């Protein structure tokens, strides 16, 4: 296998094509990078367009994504369903479960604005309860903010050479251990865009919102290491696959006792 920086594994332009609701997703165009299956099944709840799913897939897992709304750009096996109901019924069929419950009620960006105040309900506690009922190892991911969750792991884009987002995300882990990478300082890095009437140059990209010189679709894709969707909303909702790739490799070691060489 060719060894590459994790952030550069996902930049090919893939186009998922779904022939019907029950068929697996087929990929046209460049094939995903070579991967070594680990023999484990992973369920990704609230999967959106599959940022986390792709990282787990490339770490070797057989991934199934679940979301309550259609996800035509999701690149792997997909079920449209209520995530909490699905995991209560099917969670025991998987070796490990990942979840990113909707975060608008808890994240820093929502907490600091009046827009939509009171319109969002946190599903974090309900999701955790459902995950615990499965008896399986699990991972909950959310942005840093007011979410009432244990922070067992914190990831930032600067931990992954090639990413151009800060994108701080916290993870609560159950039945798994993931070593905490060193967090590089932000000094010398700046997000490019408009602030307070002035445009600031910078080496980092703001992958959220519509205005403020936040970059083109291509810049967003490159900054995140995501090449299979060109929808701004889907990119803004995703985490870089490099994050879940790191977690997936550590989870493989925990569940199989096999430590794989870094890609």
PDB file of C-alpha atoms in Angstrom:
ATOM      1  CA  UNK A   1       0.000   0.000   0.000  1.00  0.00           C
ATOM      2  CA  UNK A   2       1.227   3.501  -0.799  1.00  0.00           C
ATOM      3  CA  UNK A   3       1.699   5.465   2.413  1.00  0.00           C
ATOM      4  CA  UNK A   4       0.055   8.881   2.421  1.00  0.00           C
ATOM      5  CA  UNK A   5      -0.761  11.600   4.907  1.00  0.00           C
ATOM      6  CA  UNK A   6      -4.180  10.707   6.388  1.00  0.00           C
ATOM      7  CA  UNK A   7      -5.618  14.080   5.348  1.00  0.00           C
ATOM      8  CA  UNK A   8      -4.841  13.333   1.698  1.00  0.00           C
ATOM      9  CA  UNK A   9      -6.551   9.945   1.481  1.00  0.00           C
ATOM     10  CA  UNK A  10     -10.001  11.255   0.633  1.00  0.00           C
ATOM     11  CA  UNK A  11      -9.459  13.874  -2.052  1.00  0.00           C
ATOM     12  CA  UNK A  12     -10.495  11.880  -5.152  1.00  0.00           C
ATOM     13  CA  UNK A  13     -13.755  13.009  -6.704  1.00  0.00           C
ATOM     14  CA  UNK A  14     -16.121  10.102  -6.073  1.00  0.00           C
ATOM     15  CA  UNK A  15     -19.733  10.052  -7.238  1.00  0.00           C
ATOM     16  CA  UNK A  16     -22.046   7.661  -5.351  1.00  0.00           C
ATOM     17  CA  UNK A  17     -24.856   6.160  -7.424  1.00  0.00           C
ATOM     18  CA  UNK A  18     -27.810   4.437  -5.725  1.00  0.00           C
ATOM     19  CA  UNK A  19     -29.897   2.158  -7.957  1.00  0.00           C
ATOM     20  CA  UNK A  20     -32.666   1.699  -5.370  1.00  0.00           C
ATOM     21  CA  UNK A  21     -33.266   2.243  -1.669  1.00  0.00           C
ATOM     22  CA  UNK A  22     -32.101  -1.218  -0.614  1.00  0.00           C
ATOM     23  CA  UNK A  23     -29.077  -1.662  -2.874  1.00  0.00           C
ATOM     24  CA  UNK A  24     -25.550  -0.904  -1.691  1.00  0.00           C
ATOM     25  CA  UNK A  25     -24.052   2.306  -2.973  1.00  0.00           C
ATOM     26  CA  UNK A  26     -21.894   1.903  -6.053  1.00  0.00           C
ATOM     27  CA  UNK A  27     -18.936   4.202  -6.657  1.00  0.00           C
ATOM     28  CA  UNK A  28     -18.061   5.487 -10.105  1.00  0.00           C
ATOM     29  CA  UNK A  29     -14.920   7.369 -11.050  1.00  0.00           C
ATOM     30  CA  UNK A  30     -11.685   6.879  -9.075  1.00  0.00           C
ATOM     31  CA  UNK A  31     -11.862   4.021  -6.603  1.00  0.00           C
ATOM     32  CA  UNK A  32     -11.382   4.755  -2.879  1.00  0.00           C
ATOM     33  CA  UNK A  33      -7.833   4.270  -1.615  1.00  0.00           C
ATOM     34  CA  UNK A  34      -6.734   0.712  -0.962  1.00  0.00           C
ATOM     35  CA  UNK A  35      -7.779  -0.467   2.494  1.00  0.00           C
ATOM     36  CA  UNK A  36      -7.307  -3.558   4.607  1.00  0.00           C
ATOM     37  CA  UNK A  37     -10.648  -4.835   5.990  1.00  0.00           C
ATOM     38  CA  UNK A  38     -10.504  -5.554   9.705  1.00  0.00           C
ATOM     39  CA  UNK A  39     -13.482  -7.939   9.771  1.00  0.00           C
ATOM     40  CA  UNK A  40     -15.545  -5.632  12.027  1.00  0.00           C
ATOM     41  CA  UNK A  41     -18.921  -3.988  11.408  1.00  0.00           C
ATOM     42  CA  UNK A  42     -19.520  -0.366  12.392  1.00  0.00           C
ATOM     43  CA  UNK A  43     -22.851   1.454  12.581  1.00  0.00           C
ATOM     44  CA  UNK A  44     -22.702   5.226  12.022  1.00  0.00           C
ATOM     45  CA  UNK A  45     -25.782   7.016  13.383  1.00  0.00           C
ATOM     46  CA  UNK A  46     -26.842  10.478  12.177  1.00  0.00           C
ATOM     47  CA  UNK A  47     -24.354   9.869   9.357  1.00  0.00           C
ATOM     48  CA  UNK A  48     -25.287  12.833   7.104  1.00  0.00           C
ATOM     49  CA  UNK A  49     -23.115  12.710   3.963  1.00  0.00           C
ATOM     50  CA  UNK A  50     -20.541  10.381   5.506  1.00  0.00           C
ATOM     51  CA  UNK A  51     -17.476  12.321   6.669  1.00  0.00           C
ATOM     52  CA  UNK A  52     -17.041  10.111   9.727  1.00  0.00           C
ATOM     53  CA  UNK A  53     -18.198   6.991   7.872  1.00  0.00           C
ATOM     54  CA  UNK A  54     -15.486   7.304   5.235  1.00  0.00           C
ATOM     55  CA  UNK A  55     -12.731   7.518   7.845  1.00  0.00           C
ATOM     56  CA  UNK A  56     -14.018   4.391   9.570  1.00  0.00           C
ATOM     57  CA  UNK A  57     -14.322   2.644   6.200  1.00  0.00           C
ATOM     58  CA  UNK A  58     -10.722   3.437   5.327  1.00  0.00           C
ATOM     59  CA  UNK A  59      -9.639   2.210   8.768  1.00  0.00           C
ATOM     60  CA  UNK A  60     -10.994  -1.201   7.743  1.00  0.00           C
ATOM     61  CA  UNK A  61     -14.576  -1.293   9.035  1.00  0.00           C
ATOM     62  CA  UNK A  62     -17.616  -2.514   7.118  1.00  0.00           C
ATOM     63  CA  UNK A  63     -19.718   0.628   7.653  1.00  0.00           C
ATOM     64  CA  UNK A  64     -23.481   1.116   7.588  1.00  0.00           C
ATOM     65  CA  UNK A  65     -24.856   4.644   7.856  1.00  0.00           C
ATOM     66  CA  UNK A  66     -28.251   5.673   9.229  1.00  0.00           C
ATOM     67  CA  UNK A  67     -29.987   9.023   8.902  1.00  0.00           C
ATOM     68  CA  UNK A  68     -33.601  10.104   9.095  1.00  0.00           C
ATOM     69  CA  UNK A  69     -33.384  12.120   5.868  1.00  0.00           C
ATOM     70  CA  UNK A  70     -32.236  10.910   2.436  1.00  0.00           C
ATOM     71  CA  UNK A  71     -28.473  11.178   1.871  1.00  0.00           C
ATOM     72  CA  UNK A  72     -27.981  10.722  -1.901  1.00  0.00           C
ATOM     73  CA  UNK A  73     -24.265  11.526  -1.674  1.00  0.00           C
ATOM     74  CA  UNK A  74     -23.533   9.060   1.131  1.00  0.00           C
ATOM     75  CA  UNK A  75     -20.779   6.809  -0.281  1.00  0.00           C
ATOM     76  CA  UNK A  76     -21.410   3.544   1.621  1.00  0.00           C
ATOM     77  CA  UNK A  77     -24.298   1.275   2.722  1.00  0.00           C
ATOM     78  CA  UNK A  78     -27.180   3.446   3.922  1.00  0.00           C
ATOM     79  CA  UNK A  79     -30.505   3.069   5.744  1.00  0.00           C
ATOM     80  CA  UNK A  80     -32.996   5.933   5.932  1.00  0.00           C
ATOM     81  CA  UNK A  81     -34.418   5.556   9.414  1.00  0.00           C
ATOM     82  CA  UNK A  82     -34.733   7.150  12.823  1.00  0.00           C
ATOM     83  CA  UNK A  83     -31.244   6.606  14.225  1.00  0.00           C
ATOM     84  CA  UNK A  84     -32.267   5.981  17.830  1.00  0.00           C
ATOM     85  CA  UNK A  85     -34.991   3.510  16.896  1.00  0.00           C
ATOM     86  CA  UNK A  86     -32.610   1.765  14.487  1.00  0.00           C
ATOM     87  CA  UNK A  87     -29.839   1.310  17.038  1.00  0.00           C
ATOM     88  CA  UNK A  88     -32.248   0.003  19.676  1.00  0.00           C
ATOM     89  CA  UNK A  89     -33.444  -2.647  17.228  1.00  0.00           C
ATOM     90  CA  UNK A  90     -30.213  -3.455  15.375  1.00  0.00           C
ATOM     91  CA  UNK A  91     -27.272  -2.139  17.391  1.00  0.00           C
ATOM     92  CA  UNK A  92     -26.281  -5.535  18.775  1.00  0.00           C
ATOM     93  CA  UNK A  93     -25.601  -6.725  15.214  1.00  0.00           C
ATOM     94  CA  UNK A  94     -22.544  -4.418  15.002  1.00  0.00           C
ATOM     95  CA  UNK A  95     -19.146  -4.548  16.673  1.00  0.00           C
ATOM     96  CA  UNK A  96     -18.932  -0.826  17.393  1.00  0.00           C
ATOM     97  CA  UNK A  97     -21.265   2.152  16.974  1.00  0.00           C
ATOM     98  CA  UNK A  98     -20.527   5.783  16.203  1.00  0.00           C
ATOM     99  CA  UNK A  99     -23.015   8.623  16.665  1.00  0.00           C
ATOM    100  CA  UNK A 100     -23.121  12.358  16.094  1.00  0.00           C
ATOM    101  CA  UNK A 101     -26.528  13.455  17.409  1.00  0.00           C
ATOM    102  CA  UNK A 102     -27.721  16.850  16.147  1.00  0.00           C
ATOM    103  CA  UNK A 103     -25.721  19.527  17.906  1.00  0.00           C
ATOM    104  CA  UNK A 104     -27.526  22.794  17.173  1.00  0.00           C
ATOM    105  CA  UNK A 105     -28.911  22.994  20.712  1.00  0.00           C
ATOM    106  CA  UNK A 106     -25.463  22.519  22.288  1.00  0.00           C
ATOM    107  CA  UNK A 107     -22.724  23.894  20.034  1.00  0.00           C
ATOM    108  CA  UNK A 108     -20.843  27.134  20.573  1.00  0.00           C
ATOM    109  CA  UNK A 109     -22.000  28.734  17.305  1.00  0.00           C
ATOM    110  CA  UNK A 110     -25.686  28.245  18.184  1.00  0.00           C
ATOM    111  CA  UNK A 111     -25.218  29.174  21.832  1.00  0.00           C
ATOM    112  CA  UNK A 112     -23.817  32.576  20.873  1.00  0.00           C
ATOM    113  CA  UNK A 113     -26.662  33.623  18.562  1.00  0.00           C
ATOM    114  CA  UNK A 114     -30.377  34.317  18.798  1.00  0.00           C
ATOM    115  CA  UNK A 115     -31.164  32.629  15.494  1.00  0.00           C
ATOM    116  CA  UNK A 116     -33.233  29.510  16.062  1.00  0.00           C
ATOM    117  CA  UNK A 117     -33.048  29.839  19.861  1.00  0.00           C
ATOM    118  CA  UNK A 118     -35.419  27.305  21.368  1.00  0.00           C
ATOM    119  CA  UNK A 119     -36.000  25.612  17.997  1.00  0.00           C
ATOM    120  CA  UNK A 120     -33.575  22.727  18.574  1.00  0.00           C
ATOM    121  CA  UNK A 121     -33.785  19.803  20.983  1.00  0.00           C
ATOM    122  CA  UNK A 122     -30.674  17.973  22.131  1.00  0.00           C
ATOM    123  CA  UNK A 123     -30.736  14.231  21.407  1.00  0.00           C
ATOM    124  CA  UNK A 124     -27.461  13.571  23.204  1.00  0.00           C
ATOM    125  CA  UNK A 125     -28.841  11.972  26.386  1.00  0.00           C
ATOM    126  CA  UNK A 126     -31.380   9.883  24.462  1.00  0.00           C
ATOM    127  CA  UNK A 127     -28.670   8.707  22.076  1.00  0.00           C
ATOM    128  CA  UNK A 128     -26.327   7.737  24.926  1.00  0.00           C
ATOM    129  CA  UNK A 129     -29.107   5.764  26.639  1.00  0.00           C
ATOM    130  CA  UNK A 130     -29.847   3.886  23.398  1.00  0.00           C
ATOM    131  CA  UNK A 131     -26.154   3.139  22.845  1.00  0.00           C
ATOM    132  CA  UNK A 132     -25.749   1.790  26.371  1.00  0.00           C
ATOM    133  CA  UNK A 133     -28.690  -0.562  25.792  1.00  0.00           C
ATOM    134  CA  UNK A 134     -26.788  -2.339  23.002  1.00  0.00           C
ATOM    135  CA  UNK A 135     -23.902  -3.546  25.173  1.00  0.00           C
ATOM    136  CA  UNK A 136     -21.500  -2.573  22.365  1.00  0.00           C
ATOM    137  CA  UNK A 137     -18.524  -0.184  22.375  1.00  0.00           C
ATOM    138  CA  UNK A 138     -19.475   3.244  21.077  1.00  0.00           C
ATOM    139  CA  UNK A 139     -18.260   6.724  20.159  1.00  0.00           C
ATOM    140  CA  UNK A 140     -20.269   9.946  20.482  1.00  0.00           C
ATOM    141  CA  UNK A 141     -18.972  13.012  18.622  1.00  0.00           C
ATOM    142  CA  UNK A 142     -20.090  16.627  19.005  1.00  0.00           C
ATOM    143  CA  UNK A 143     -18.628  20.095  18.528  1.00  0.00           C
ATOM    144  CA  UNK A 144     -17.081  21.768  21.535  1.00  0.00           C
ATOM    145  CA  UNK A 145     -19.788  23.732  23.332  1.00  0.00           C
ATOM    146  CA  UNK A 146     -22.435  23.179  25.958  1.00  0.00           C
ATOM    147  CA  UNK A 147     -23.055  19.491  25.230  1.00  0.00           C
ATOM    148  CA  UNK A 148     -23.229  17.472  28.462  1.00  0.00           C
ATOM    149  CA  UNK A 149     -20.754  14.795  27.538  1.00  0.00           C
ATOM    150  CA  UNK A 150     -17.487  13.425  28.857  1.00  0.00           C
ATOM    151  CA  UNK A 151     -14.530  14.601  26.777  1.00  0.00           C
ATOM    152  CA  UNK A 152     -12.344  11.517  26.383  1.00  0.00           C
ATOM    153  CA  UNK A 153     -10.751  12.814  23.201  1.00  0.00           C
ATOM    154  CA  UNK A 154     -10.396  16.212  21.532  1.00  0.00           C
ATOM    155  CA  UNK A 155      -9.358  16.531  17.882  1.00  0.00           C
ATOM    156  CA  UNK A 156      -8.324  19.590  15.872  1.00  0.00           C
ATOM    157  CA  UNK A 157      -7.462  19.854  12.190  1.00  0.00           C
ATOM    158  CA  UNK A 158      -3.942  21.010  13.027  1.00  0.00           C
ATOM    159  CA  UNK A 159      -3.236  17.497  14.343  1.00  0.00           C
ATOM    160  CA  UNK A 160      -3.509  16.196  10.755  1.00  0.00           C
ATOM    161  CA  UNK A 161      -1.021  17.494   8.171  1.00  0.00           C
ATOM    162  CA  UNK A 162      -2.901  18.636   5.087  1.00  0.00           C
ATOM    163  CA  UNK A 163      -6.161  19.696   6.728  1.00  0.00           C
ATOM    164  CA  UNK A 164      -6.945  23.406   6.620  1.00  0.00           C
ATOM    165  CA  UNK A 165      -9.654  23.615   9.272  1.00  0.00           C
ATOM    166  CA  UNK A 166      -9.475  23.954  13.049  1.00  0.00           C
ATOM    167  CA  UNK A 167     -12.760  22.018  13.426  1.00  0.00           C
ATOM    168  CA  UNK A 168     -12.492  21.147  17.129  1.00  0.00           C
ATOM    169  CA  UNK A 169     -14.535  18.063  17.959  1.00  0.00           C
ATOM    170  CA  UNK A 170     -14.928  16.227  21.267  1.00  0.00           C
ATOM    171  CA  UNK A 171     -15.591  12.515  21.666  1.00  0.00           C
ATOM    172  CA  UNK A 172     -17.072  10.433  24.460  1.00  0.00           C
ATOM    173  CA  UNK A 173     -15.862   6.831  24.308  1.00  0.00           C
ATOM    174  CA  UNK A 174     -17.345   3.680  25.821  1.00  0.00           C
ATOM    175  CA  UNK A 175     -15.451   0.385  25.747  1.00  0.00           C
ATOM    176  CA  UNK A 176     -12.643   1.907  23.678  1.00  0.00           C
ATOM    177  CA  UNK A 177      -9.438   3.832  24.296  1.00  0.00           C
ATOM    178  CA  UNK A 178      -7.981   6.316  21.818  1.00  0.00           C
ATOM    179  CA  UNK A 179      -4.665   8.018  22.672  1.00  0.00           C
ATOM    180  CA  UNK A 180      -4.945  11.806  22.785  1.00  0.00           C
ATOM    181  CA  UNK A 181      -2.724  13.413  20.112  1.00  0.00           C
ATOM    182  CA  UNK A 182      -0.752  16.512  21.034  1.00  0.00           C
ATOM    183  CA  UNK A 183      -2.710  19.687  20.246  1.00  0.00           C
ATOM    184  CA  UNK A 184      -0.545  22.096  18.216  1.00  0.00           C
ATOM    185  CA  UNK A 185      -0.824  25.756  19.108  1.00  0.00           C
ATOM    186  CA  UNK A 186      -2.916  27.985  16.863  1.00  0.00           C
ATOM    187  CA  UNK A 187      -0.369  30.825  16.865  1.00  0.00           C
ATOM    188  CA  UNK A 188       0.643  31.683  13.317  1.00  0.00           C
ATOM    189  CA  UNK A 189      -2.587  30.315  11.823  1.00  0.00           C
ATOM    190  CA  UNK A 190      -5.573  32.405  10.799  1.00  0.00           C
ATOM    191  CA  UNK A 191      -8.926  31.697   9.156  1.00  0.00           C
ATOM    192  CA  UNK A 192      -9.265  33.561   5.862  1.00  0.00           C
ATOM    193  CA  UNK A 193     -12.354  35.766   5.494  1.00  0.00           C
ATOM    194  CA  UNK A 194     -14.200  38.963   6.374  1.00  0.00           C
ATOM    195  CA  UNK A 195     -14.433  40.058   9.981  1.00  0.00           C
ATOM    196  CA  UNK A 196     -15.667  43.422  11.246  1.00  0.00           C
ATOM    197  CA  UNK A 197     -15.571  44.954   7.783  1.00  0.00           C
ATOM    198  CA  UNK A 198     -12.021  43.857   6.952  1.00  0.00           C
ATOM    199  CA  UNK A 199     -10.783  40.949   4.866  1.00  0.00           C
ATOM    200  CA  UNK A 200      -8.053  38.876   6.509  1.00  0.00           C
ATOM    201  CA  UNK A 201      -5.765  36.515   4.648  1.00  0.00           C
ATOM    202  CA  UNK A 202      -5.053  33.206   6.306  1.00  0.00           C
ATOM    203  CA  UNK A 203      -3.983  29.610   5.834  1.00  0.00           C
ATOM    204  CA  UNK A 204      -7.146  28.095   7.332  1.00  0.00           C
ATOM    205  CA  UNK A 205     -10.638  27.820   5.828  1.00  0.00           C
ATOM    206  CA  UNK A 206     -14.007  28.479   7.471  1.00  0.00           C
ATOM    207  CA  UNK A 207     -16.211  25.552   6.394  1.00  0.00           C
ATOM    208  CA  UNK A 208     -19.569  26.908   7.549  1.00  0.00           C
ATOM    209  CA  UNK A 209     -22.019  29.649   6.592  1.00  0.00           C
ATOM    210  CA  UNK A 210     -22.561  31.397   3.297  1.00  0.00           C
ATOM    211  CA  UNK A 211     -20.701  34.719   3.278  1.00  0.00           C
ATOM    212  CA  UNK A 212     -17.562  36.281   4.652  1.00  0.00           C
ATOM    213  CA  UNK A 213     -15.187  35.099   1.930  1.00  0.00           C
ATOM    214  CA  UNK A 214     -15.315  31.556   3.300  1.00  0.00           C
ATOM    215  CA  UNK A 215     -13.937  29.937   0.182  1.00  0.00           C
ATOM    216  CA  UNK A 216     -15.066  27.980  -2.852  1.00  0.00           C
ATOM    217  CA  UNK A 217     -16.501  24.477  -2.852  1.00  0.00           C
ATOM    218  CA  UNK A 218     -13.143  23.155  -4.037  1.00  0.00           C
ATOM    219  CA  UNK A 219     -11.367  24.928  -1.173  1.00  0.00           C
ATOM    220  CA  UNK A 220     -13.842  23.485   1.316  1.00  0.00           C
ATOM    221  CA  UNK A 221     -13.345  19.974  -0.063  1.00  0.00           C
ATOM    222  CA  UNK A 222      -9.572  20.283   0.063  1.00  0.00           C
ATOM    223  CA  UNK A 223      -9.584  21.804   3.564  1.00  0.00           C
ATOM    224  CA  UNK A 224     -11.681  18.916   4.906  1.00  0.00           C
ATOM    225  CA  UNK A 225     -10.248  16.044   2.860  1.00  0.00           C
ATOM    226  CA  UNK A 226     -13.696  15.269   1.405  1.00  0.00           C
ATOM    227  CA  UNK A 227     -14.124  14.756  -2.326  1.00  0.00           C
ATOM    228  CA  UNK A 228     -17.394  12.884  -2.848  1.00  0.00           C
ATOM    229  CA  UNK A 229     -19.872  15.718  -2.206  1.00  0.00           C
ATOM    230  CA  UNK A 230     -19.916  19.286  -3.477  1.00  0.00           C
ATOM    231  CA  UNK A 231     -22.879  20.434  -1.381  1.00  0.00           C
ATOM    232  CA  UNK A 232     -21.943  23.204   1.044  1.00  0.00           C
ATOM    233  CA  UNK A 233     -24.423  22.101   3.715  1.00  0.00           C
ATOM    234  CA  UNK A 234     -23.080  18.542   3.639  1.00  0.00           C
ATOM    235  CA  UNK A 235     -19.485  19.713   3.890  1.00  0.00           C
ATOM    236  CA  UNK A 236     -20.364  22.093   6.729  1.00  0.00           C
ATOM    237  CA  UNK A 237     -22.046  19.298   8.710  1.00  0.00           C
ATOM    238  CA  UNK A 238     -19.193  16.800   8.283  1.00  0.00           C
ATOM    239  CA  UNK A 239     -16.090  16.014  10.250  1.00  0.00           C
ATOM    240  CA  UNK A 240     -12.874  15.358   8.329  1.00  0.00           C
ATOM    241  CA  UNK A 241     -12.477  11.620   7.638  1.00  0.00           C
ATOM    242  CA  UNK A 242      -8.965  11.918   9.089  1.00  0.00           C
ATOM    243  CA  UNK A 243     -10.565  12.213  12.562  1.00  0.00           C
ATOM    244  CA  UNK A 244     -12.543   8.971  12.356  1.00  0.00           C
ATOM    245  CA  UNK A 245      -9.658   7.240  10.576  1.00  0.00           C
ATOM    246  CA  UNK A 246      -7.481   7.854  13.650  1.00  0.00           C
ATOM    247  CA  UNK A 247     -10.274   6.676  15.979  1.00  0.00           C
ATOM    248  CA  UNK A 248     -11.001   3.680  13.766  1.00  0.00           C
ATOM    249  CA  UNK A 249      -7.435   2.450  13.824  1.00  0.00           C
ATOM    250  CA  UNK A 250      -7.298   2.742  17.610  1.00  0.00           C
ATOM    251  CA  UNK A 251     -10.666   0.982  17.887  1.00  0.00           C
ATOM    252  CA  UNK A 252      -9.379  -1.847  15.693  1.00  0.00           C
ATOM    253  CA  UNK A 253      -6.439  -2.312  18.039  1.00  0.00           C
ATOM    254  CA  UNK A 254      -8.768  -2.346  21.072  1.00  0.00           C
ATOM    255  CA  UNK A 255     -11.215  -4.829  19.554  1.00  0.00           C
ATOM    256  CA  UNK A 256      -8.809  -7.186  17.789  1.00  0.00           C
ATOM    257  CA  UNK A 257      -5.524  -6.692  19.611  1.00  0.00           C
ATOM    258  CA  UNK A 258      -3.910  -5.890  16.257  1.00  0.00           C
ATOM    259  CA  UNK A 259      -2.051  -2.593  15.874  1.00  0.00           C
ATOM    260  CA  UNK A 260      -1.864  -1.678  12.182  1.00  0.00           C
ATOM    261  CA  UNK A 261       0.903   0.428  10.663  1.00  0.00           C
ATOM    262  CA  UNK A 262      -0.115   4.037  10.127  1.00  0.00           C
ATOM    263  CA  UNK A 263      -1.100   4.876   6.590  1.00  0.00           C
TER     264      UNK A 263
END
